[in-house]
Short mmCIF file of C-alpha atoms in Angstrom, two decimals:
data_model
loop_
_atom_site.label_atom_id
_atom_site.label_comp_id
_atom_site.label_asym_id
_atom_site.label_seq_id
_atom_site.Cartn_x
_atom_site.Cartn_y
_atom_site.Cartn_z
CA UNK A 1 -55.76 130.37 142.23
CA UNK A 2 -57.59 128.34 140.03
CA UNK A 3 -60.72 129.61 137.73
CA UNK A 4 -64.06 128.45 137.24
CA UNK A 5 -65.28 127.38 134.04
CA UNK A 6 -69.08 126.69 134.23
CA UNK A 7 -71.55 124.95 131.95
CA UNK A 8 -72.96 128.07 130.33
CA UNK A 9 -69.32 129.30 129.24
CA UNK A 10 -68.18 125.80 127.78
CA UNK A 11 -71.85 126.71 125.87
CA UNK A 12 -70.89 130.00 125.06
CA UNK A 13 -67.05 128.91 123.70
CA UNK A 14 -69.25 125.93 121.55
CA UNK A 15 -71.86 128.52 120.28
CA UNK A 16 -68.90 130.53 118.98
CA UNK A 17 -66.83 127.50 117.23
CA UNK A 18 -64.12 127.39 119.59
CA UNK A 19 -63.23 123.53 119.67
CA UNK A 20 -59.71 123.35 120.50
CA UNK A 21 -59.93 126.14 123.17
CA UNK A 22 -62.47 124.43 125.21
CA UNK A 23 -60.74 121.04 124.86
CA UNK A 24 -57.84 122.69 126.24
CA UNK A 25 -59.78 124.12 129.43
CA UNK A 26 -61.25 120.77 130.04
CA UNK A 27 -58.37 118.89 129.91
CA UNK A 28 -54.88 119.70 130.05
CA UNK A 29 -55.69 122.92 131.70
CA UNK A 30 -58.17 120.75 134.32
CA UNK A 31 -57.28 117.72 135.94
CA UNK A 32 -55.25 115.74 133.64
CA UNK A 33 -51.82 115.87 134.96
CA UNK A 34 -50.13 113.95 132.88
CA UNK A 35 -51.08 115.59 130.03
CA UNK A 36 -50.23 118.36 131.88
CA UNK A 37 -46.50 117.57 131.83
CA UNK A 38 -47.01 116.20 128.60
CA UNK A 39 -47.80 119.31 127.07
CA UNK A 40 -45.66 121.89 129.45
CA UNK A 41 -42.36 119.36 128.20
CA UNK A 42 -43.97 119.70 124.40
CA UNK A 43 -43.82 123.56 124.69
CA UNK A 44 -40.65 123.54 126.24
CA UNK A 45 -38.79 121.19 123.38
CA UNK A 46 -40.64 122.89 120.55
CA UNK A 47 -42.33 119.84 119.87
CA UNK A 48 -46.42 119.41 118.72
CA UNK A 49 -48.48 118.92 121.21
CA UNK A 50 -49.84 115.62 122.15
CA UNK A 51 -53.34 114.07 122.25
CA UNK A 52 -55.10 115.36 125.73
CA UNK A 53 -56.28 112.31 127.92
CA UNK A 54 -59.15 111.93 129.94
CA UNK A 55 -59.53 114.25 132.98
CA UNK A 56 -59.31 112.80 136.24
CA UNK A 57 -63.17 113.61 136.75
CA UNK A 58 -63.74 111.33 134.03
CA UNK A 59 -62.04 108.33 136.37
CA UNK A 60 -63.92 109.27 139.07
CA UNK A 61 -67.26 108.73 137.05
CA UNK A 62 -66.53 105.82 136.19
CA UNK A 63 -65.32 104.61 139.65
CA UNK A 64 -68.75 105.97 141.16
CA UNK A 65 -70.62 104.04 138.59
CA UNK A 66 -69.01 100.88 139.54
CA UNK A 67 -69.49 101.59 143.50
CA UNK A 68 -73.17 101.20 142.27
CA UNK A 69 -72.77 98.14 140.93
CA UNK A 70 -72.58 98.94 137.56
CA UNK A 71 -69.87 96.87 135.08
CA UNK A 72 -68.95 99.98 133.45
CA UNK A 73 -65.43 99.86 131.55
CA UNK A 74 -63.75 101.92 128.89
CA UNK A 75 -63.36 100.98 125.54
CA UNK A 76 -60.17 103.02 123.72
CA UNK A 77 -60.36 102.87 119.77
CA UNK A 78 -57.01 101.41 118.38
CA UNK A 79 -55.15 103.60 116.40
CA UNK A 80 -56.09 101.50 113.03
CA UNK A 81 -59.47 102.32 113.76
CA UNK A 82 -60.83 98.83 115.54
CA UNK A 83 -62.01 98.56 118.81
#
């Protein structure tokens, strides 16, 4: 079974400093399978870990937003730095 991970604890984990922890809880270990795989096939090679992507929920937002009639798309920084 899964575990829930509730607003005041991601609070708690940012009051204390712990930054890469809760990115891992709210990605990798969420709803974003491919990073999922991604990172189980990194561990398993010995390799360093890759970027996290955006959680599923994230999609969903953004699909939601649209349903409304909003033109809502996402804009990924290139790796130079430029939009």
């Amino acid at each position: 079974g899964g575990q829930r991970f509730g607003e005041m604890e991601v609070w708690a984990l940012e009051a204390y400093g712990a930054a890469h922890t809760l990115q891992e809880i709210l990605t990798v270990k969420s709803d974003d399978v491919r990073g999922r795989s991604k990172v189980y096939e990194a561990i398993v090679k010995g390799d360093n870990l890759p970027e996290p992507g955006l959680p599923e929920s994230f999609n969903v937002l953004i699909r939601e937003l649209q349903g409304l009639g909003l033109d809502v798309e996402l804009i990924e920084e290139s790796l130079n730095g430029n939009f």
